[in-house]
mmCIF file of C-alpha atoms in Angstrom:
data_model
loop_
_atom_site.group_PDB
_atom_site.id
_atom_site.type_symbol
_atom_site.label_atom_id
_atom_site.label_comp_id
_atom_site.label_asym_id
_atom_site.label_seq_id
_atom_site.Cartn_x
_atom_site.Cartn_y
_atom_site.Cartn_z
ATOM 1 C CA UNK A 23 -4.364 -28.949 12.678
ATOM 2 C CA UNK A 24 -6.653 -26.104 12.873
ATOM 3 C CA UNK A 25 -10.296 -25.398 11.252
ATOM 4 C CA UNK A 26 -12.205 -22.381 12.131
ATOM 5 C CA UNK A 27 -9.675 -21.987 14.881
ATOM 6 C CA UNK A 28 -10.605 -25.377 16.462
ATOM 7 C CA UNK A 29 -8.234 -28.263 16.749
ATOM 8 C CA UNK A 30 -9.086 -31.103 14.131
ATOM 9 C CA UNK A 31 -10.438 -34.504 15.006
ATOM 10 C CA UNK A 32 -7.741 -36.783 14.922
ATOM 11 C CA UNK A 33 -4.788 -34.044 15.318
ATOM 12 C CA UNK A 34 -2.483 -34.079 18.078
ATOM 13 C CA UNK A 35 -2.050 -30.691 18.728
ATOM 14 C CA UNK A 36 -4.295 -27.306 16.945
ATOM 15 C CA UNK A 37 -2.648 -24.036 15.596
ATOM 16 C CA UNK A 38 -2.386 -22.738 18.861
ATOM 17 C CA UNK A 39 1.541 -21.685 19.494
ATOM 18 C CA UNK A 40 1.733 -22.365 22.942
ATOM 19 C CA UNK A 41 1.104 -26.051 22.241
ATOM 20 C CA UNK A 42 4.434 -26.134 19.691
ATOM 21 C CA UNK A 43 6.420 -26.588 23.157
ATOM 22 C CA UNK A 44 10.071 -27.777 22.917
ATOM 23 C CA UNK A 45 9.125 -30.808 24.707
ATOM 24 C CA UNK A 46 6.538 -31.591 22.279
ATOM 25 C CA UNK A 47 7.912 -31.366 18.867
ATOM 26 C CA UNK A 48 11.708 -31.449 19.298
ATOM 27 C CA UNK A 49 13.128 -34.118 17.132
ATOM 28 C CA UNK A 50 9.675 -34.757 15.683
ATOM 29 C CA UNK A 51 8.005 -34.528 11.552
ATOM 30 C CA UNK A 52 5.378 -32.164 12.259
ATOM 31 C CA UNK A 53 2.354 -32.041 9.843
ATOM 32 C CA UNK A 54 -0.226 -29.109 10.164
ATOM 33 C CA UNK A 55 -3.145 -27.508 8.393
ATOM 34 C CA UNK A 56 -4.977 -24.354 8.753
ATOM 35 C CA UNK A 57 -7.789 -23.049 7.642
ATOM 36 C CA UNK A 58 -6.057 -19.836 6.164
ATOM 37 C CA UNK A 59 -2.654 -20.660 5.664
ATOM 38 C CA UNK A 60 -2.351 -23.797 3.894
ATOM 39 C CA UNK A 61 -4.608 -22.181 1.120
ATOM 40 C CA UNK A 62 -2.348 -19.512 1.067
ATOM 41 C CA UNK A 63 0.900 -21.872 0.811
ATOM 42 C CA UNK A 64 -1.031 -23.494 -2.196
ATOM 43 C CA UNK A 65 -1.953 -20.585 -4.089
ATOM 44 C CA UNK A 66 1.844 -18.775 -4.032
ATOM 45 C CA UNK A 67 4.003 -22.166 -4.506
ATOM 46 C CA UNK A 68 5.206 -20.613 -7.802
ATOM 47 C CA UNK A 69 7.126 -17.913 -6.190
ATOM 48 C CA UNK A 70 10.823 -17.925 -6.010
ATOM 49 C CA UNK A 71 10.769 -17.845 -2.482
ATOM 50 C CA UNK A 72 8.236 -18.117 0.499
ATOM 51 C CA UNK A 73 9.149 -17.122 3.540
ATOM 52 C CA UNK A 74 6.945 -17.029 6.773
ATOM 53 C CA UNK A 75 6.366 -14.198 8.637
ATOM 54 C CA UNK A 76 4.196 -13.271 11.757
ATOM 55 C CA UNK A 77 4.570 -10.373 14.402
ATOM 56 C CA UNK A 78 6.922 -12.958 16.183
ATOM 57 C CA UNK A 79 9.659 -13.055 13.586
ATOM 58 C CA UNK A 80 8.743 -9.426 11.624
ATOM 59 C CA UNK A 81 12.090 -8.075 12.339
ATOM 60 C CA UNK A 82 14.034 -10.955 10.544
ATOM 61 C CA UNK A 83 11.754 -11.268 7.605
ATOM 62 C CA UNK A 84 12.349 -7.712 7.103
ATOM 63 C CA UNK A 85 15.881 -7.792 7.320
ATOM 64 C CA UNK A 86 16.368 -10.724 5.349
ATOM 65 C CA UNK A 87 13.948 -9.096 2.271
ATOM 66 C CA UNK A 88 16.193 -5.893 2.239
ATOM 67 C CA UNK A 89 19.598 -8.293 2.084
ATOM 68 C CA UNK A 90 18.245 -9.930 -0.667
ATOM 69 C CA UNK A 91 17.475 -7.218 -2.879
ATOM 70 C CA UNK A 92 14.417 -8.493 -5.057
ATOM 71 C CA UNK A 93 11.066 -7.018 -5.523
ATOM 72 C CA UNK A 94 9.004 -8.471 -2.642
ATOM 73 C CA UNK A 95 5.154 -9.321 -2.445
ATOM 74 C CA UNK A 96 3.724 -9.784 0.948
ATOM 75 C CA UNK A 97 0.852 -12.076 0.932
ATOM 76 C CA UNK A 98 -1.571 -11.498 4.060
ATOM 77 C CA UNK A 99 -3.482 -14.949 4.503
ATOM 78 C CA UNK A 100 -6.676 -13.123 5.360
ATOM 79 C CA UNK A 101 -9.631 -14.928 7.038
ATOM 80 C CA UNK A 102 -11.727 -17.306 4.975
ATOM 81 C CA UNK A 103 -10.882 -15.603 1.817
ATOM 82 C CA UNK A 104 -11.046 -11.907 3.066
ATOM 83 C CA UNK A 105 -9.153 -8.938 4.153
ATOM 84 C CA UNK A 106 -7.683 -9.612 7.853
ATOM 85 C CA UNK A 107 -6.394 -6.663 9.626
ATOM 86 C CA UNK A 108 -3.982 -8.640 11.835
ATOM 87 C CA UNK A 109 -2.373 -10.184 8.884
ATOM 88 C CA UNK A 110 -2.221 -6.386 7.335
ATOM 89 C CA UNK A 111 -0.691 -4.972 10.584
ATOM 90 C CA UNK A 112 2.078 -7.958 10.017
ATOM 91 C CA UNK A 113 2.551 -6.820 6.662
ATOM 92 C CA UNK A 114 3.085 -3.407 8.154
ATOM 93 C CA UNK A 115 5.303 -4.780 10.390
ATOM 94 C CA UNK A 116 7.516 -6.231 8.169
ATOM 95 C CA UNK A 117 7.421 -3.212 5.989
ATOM 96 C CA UNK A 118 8.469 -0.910 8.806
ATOM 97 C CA UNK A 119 11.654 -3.208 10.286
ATOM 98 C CA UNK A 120 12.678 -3.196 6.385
ATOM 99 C CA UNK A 121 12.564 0.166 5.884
ATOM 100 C CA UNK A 122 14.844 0.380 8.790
ATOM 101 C CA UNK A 123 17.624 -1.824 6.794
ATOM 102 C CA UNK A 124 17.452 -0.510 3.237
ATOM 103 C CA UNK A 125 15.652 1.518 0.819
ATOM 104 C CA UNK A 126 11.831 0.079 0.805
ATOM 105 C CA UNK A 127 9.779 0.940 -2.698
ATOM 106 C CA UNK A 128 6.175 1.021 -1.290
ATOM 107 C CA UNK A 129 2.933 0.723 -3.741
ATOM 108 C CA UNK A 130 -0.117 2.193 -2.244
ATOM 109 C CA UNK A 131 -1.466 -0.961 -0.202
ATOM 110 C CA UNK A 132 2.280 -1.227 0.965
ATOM 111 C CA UNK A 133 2.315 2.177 2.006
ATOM 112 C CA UNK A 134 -1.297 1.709 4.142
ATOM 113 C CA UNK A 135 -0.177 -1.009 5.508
ATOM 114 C CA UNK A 136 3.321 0.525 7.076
ATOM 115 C CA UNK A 137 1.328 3.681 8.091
ATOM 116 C CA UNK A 138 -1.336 1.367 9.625
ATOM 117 C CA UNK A 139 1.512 -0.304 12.037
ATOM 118 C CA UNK A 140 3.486 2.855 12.368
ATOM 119 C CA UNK A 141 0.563 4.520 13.383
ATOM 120 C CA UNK A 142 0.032 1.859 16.011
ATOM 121 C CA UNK A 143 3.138 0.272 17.062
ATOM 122 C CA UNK A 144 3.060 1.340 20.486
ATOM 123 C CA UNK A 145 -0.189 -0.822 21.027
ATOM 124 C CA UNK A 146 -0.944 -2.937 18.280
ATOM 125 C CA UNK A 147 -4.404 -4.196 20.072
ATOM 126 C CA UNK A 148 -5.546 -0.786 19.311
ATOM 127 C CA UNK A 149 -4.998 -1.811 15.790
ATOM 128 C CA UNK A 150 -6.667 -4.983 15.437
ATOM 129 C CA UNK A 151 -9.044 -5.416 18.484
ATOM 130 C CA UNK A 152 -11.822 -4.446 16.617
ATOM 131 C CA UNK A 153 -11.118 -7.067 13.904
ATOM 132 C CA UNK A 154 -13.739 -9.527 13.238
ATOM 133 C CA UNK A 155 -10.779 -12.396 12.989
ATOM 134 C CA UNK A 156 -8.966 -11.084 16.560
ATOM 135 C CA UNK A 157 -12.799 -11.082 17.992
ATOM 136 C CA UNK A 158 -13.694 -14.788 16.827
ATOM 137 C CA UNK A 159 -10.911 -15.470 18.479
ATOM 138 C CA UNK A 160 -11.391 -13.985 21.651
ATOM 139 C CA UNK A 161 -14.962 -15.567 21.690
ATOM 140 C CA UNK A 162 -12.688 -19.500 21.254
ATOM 141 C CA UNK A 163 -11.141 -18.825 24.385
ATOM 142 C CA UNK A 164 -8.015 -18.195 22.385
ATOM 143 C CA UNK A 165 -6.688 -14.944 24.527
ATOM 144 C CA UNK A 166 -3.492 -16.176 25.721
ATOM 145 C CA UNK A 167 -2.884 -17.011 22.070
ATOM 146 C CA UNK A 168 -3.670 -13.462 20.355
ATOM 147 C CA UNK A 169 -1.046 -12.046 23.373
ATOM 148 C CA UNK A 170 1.704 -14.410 22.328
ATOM 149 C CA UNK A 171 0.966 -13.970 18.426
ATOM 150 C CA UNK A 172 0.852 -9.976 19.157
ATOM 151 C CA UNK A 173 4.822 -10.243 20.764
ATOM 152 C CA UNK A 174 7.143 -8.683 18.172
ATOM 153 C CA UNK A 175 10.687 -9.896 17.181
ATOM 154 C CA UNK A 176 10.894 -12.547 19.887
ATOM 155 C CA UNK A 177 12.476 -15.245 17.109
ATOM 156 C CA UNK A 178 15.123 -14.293 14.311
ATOM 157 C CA UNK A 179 14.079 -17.509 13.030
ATOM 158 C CA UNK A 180 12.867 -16.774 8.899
ATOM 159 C CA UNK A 181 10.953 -20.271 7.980
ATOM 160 C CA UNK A 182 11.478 -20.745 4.558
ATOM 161 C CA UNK A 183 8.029 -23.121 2.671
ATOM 162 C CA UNK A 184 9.665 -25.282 -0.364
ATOM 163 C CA UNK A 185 8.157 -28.308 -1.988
ATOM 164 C CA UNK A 186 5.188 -28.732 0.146
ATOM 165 C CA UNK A 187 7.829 -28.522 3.813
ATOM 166 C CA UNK A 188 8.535 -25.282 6.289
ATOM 167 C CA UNK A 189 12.094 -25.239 7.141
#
């Protein structure tokens, strides 16, 4: 568990990724919190479907909204309640890899956001370094993190959030 990007009292492991080893949680319930995302869970549990998405997985999540053929809303998580440009550069993300599978219908903050990542796809630090989130960060000691986060399409995993569970 995770708030203000420090590990929780009491809480085996934080939000950092390169904790979730194999070795670690194979086999195992895992329970987590965030600070950012677990509001976020709780405020869209209505929805038909929840998917998760990060820079990791972008290329799935797009693929998978294009097979499906719905109207899509992309909620960015934001940081403590406001606009996050790394979650908006995922958003673009997604955006762009769908476009690539299917006709895409963009509103106007759908269409920022896939500029905003096509704009910068080549280095997405230019994007986001800047960002107050991506500098807090930084300023944890969280570096290695932000570089794994920032990797694109290394999973084809889509985690799916139902009834309180990620699966």
């Amino acid at each position: 568990g995770e708030r203000k990007g420090l590990k929780i009292k009491g809480f085996d492991l934080s939000n950092s990724p390169l904790e979730y080893t194999r070795e670690r949680v194979e086999g195992k319930r895992v329970v987590m919190t965030t600070t950012n995302g677990t509001k976020t869970l709780n405020k869209v549990e209505a929805a038909d479907k929840i998917y998760i998405a990060c820079m990791l997985n972008g290329k799935a999540v797009g693929k998978r909204l294009v097979e499906e053929e719905k109207d899509t809303v992309i909620v960015c998580a934001g940081t403590n309640g406001k606009f996050s440009i790394d979650d908006y550069a995922c958003a673009g993300k997604i955006i762009y890899e769908a476009n690539k599978f299917g006709k895409v219908e963009l509103d106007d903050f759908a269409y920022a956001a896939f500029s905003a990542y096509n704009d910068h796809k080549d280095d997405i630090i230019s994007l986001v370094k800047n960002a107050y989130h991506y500098k807090y960060l930084l300023s944890l000691g969280l570096g290695e993190d932000l570089k794994y986060c920032f990797k694109e399409d290394i999973s084809d995993l889509v985690p799916e959030y139902k009834s309180g569970r990620i699966k």
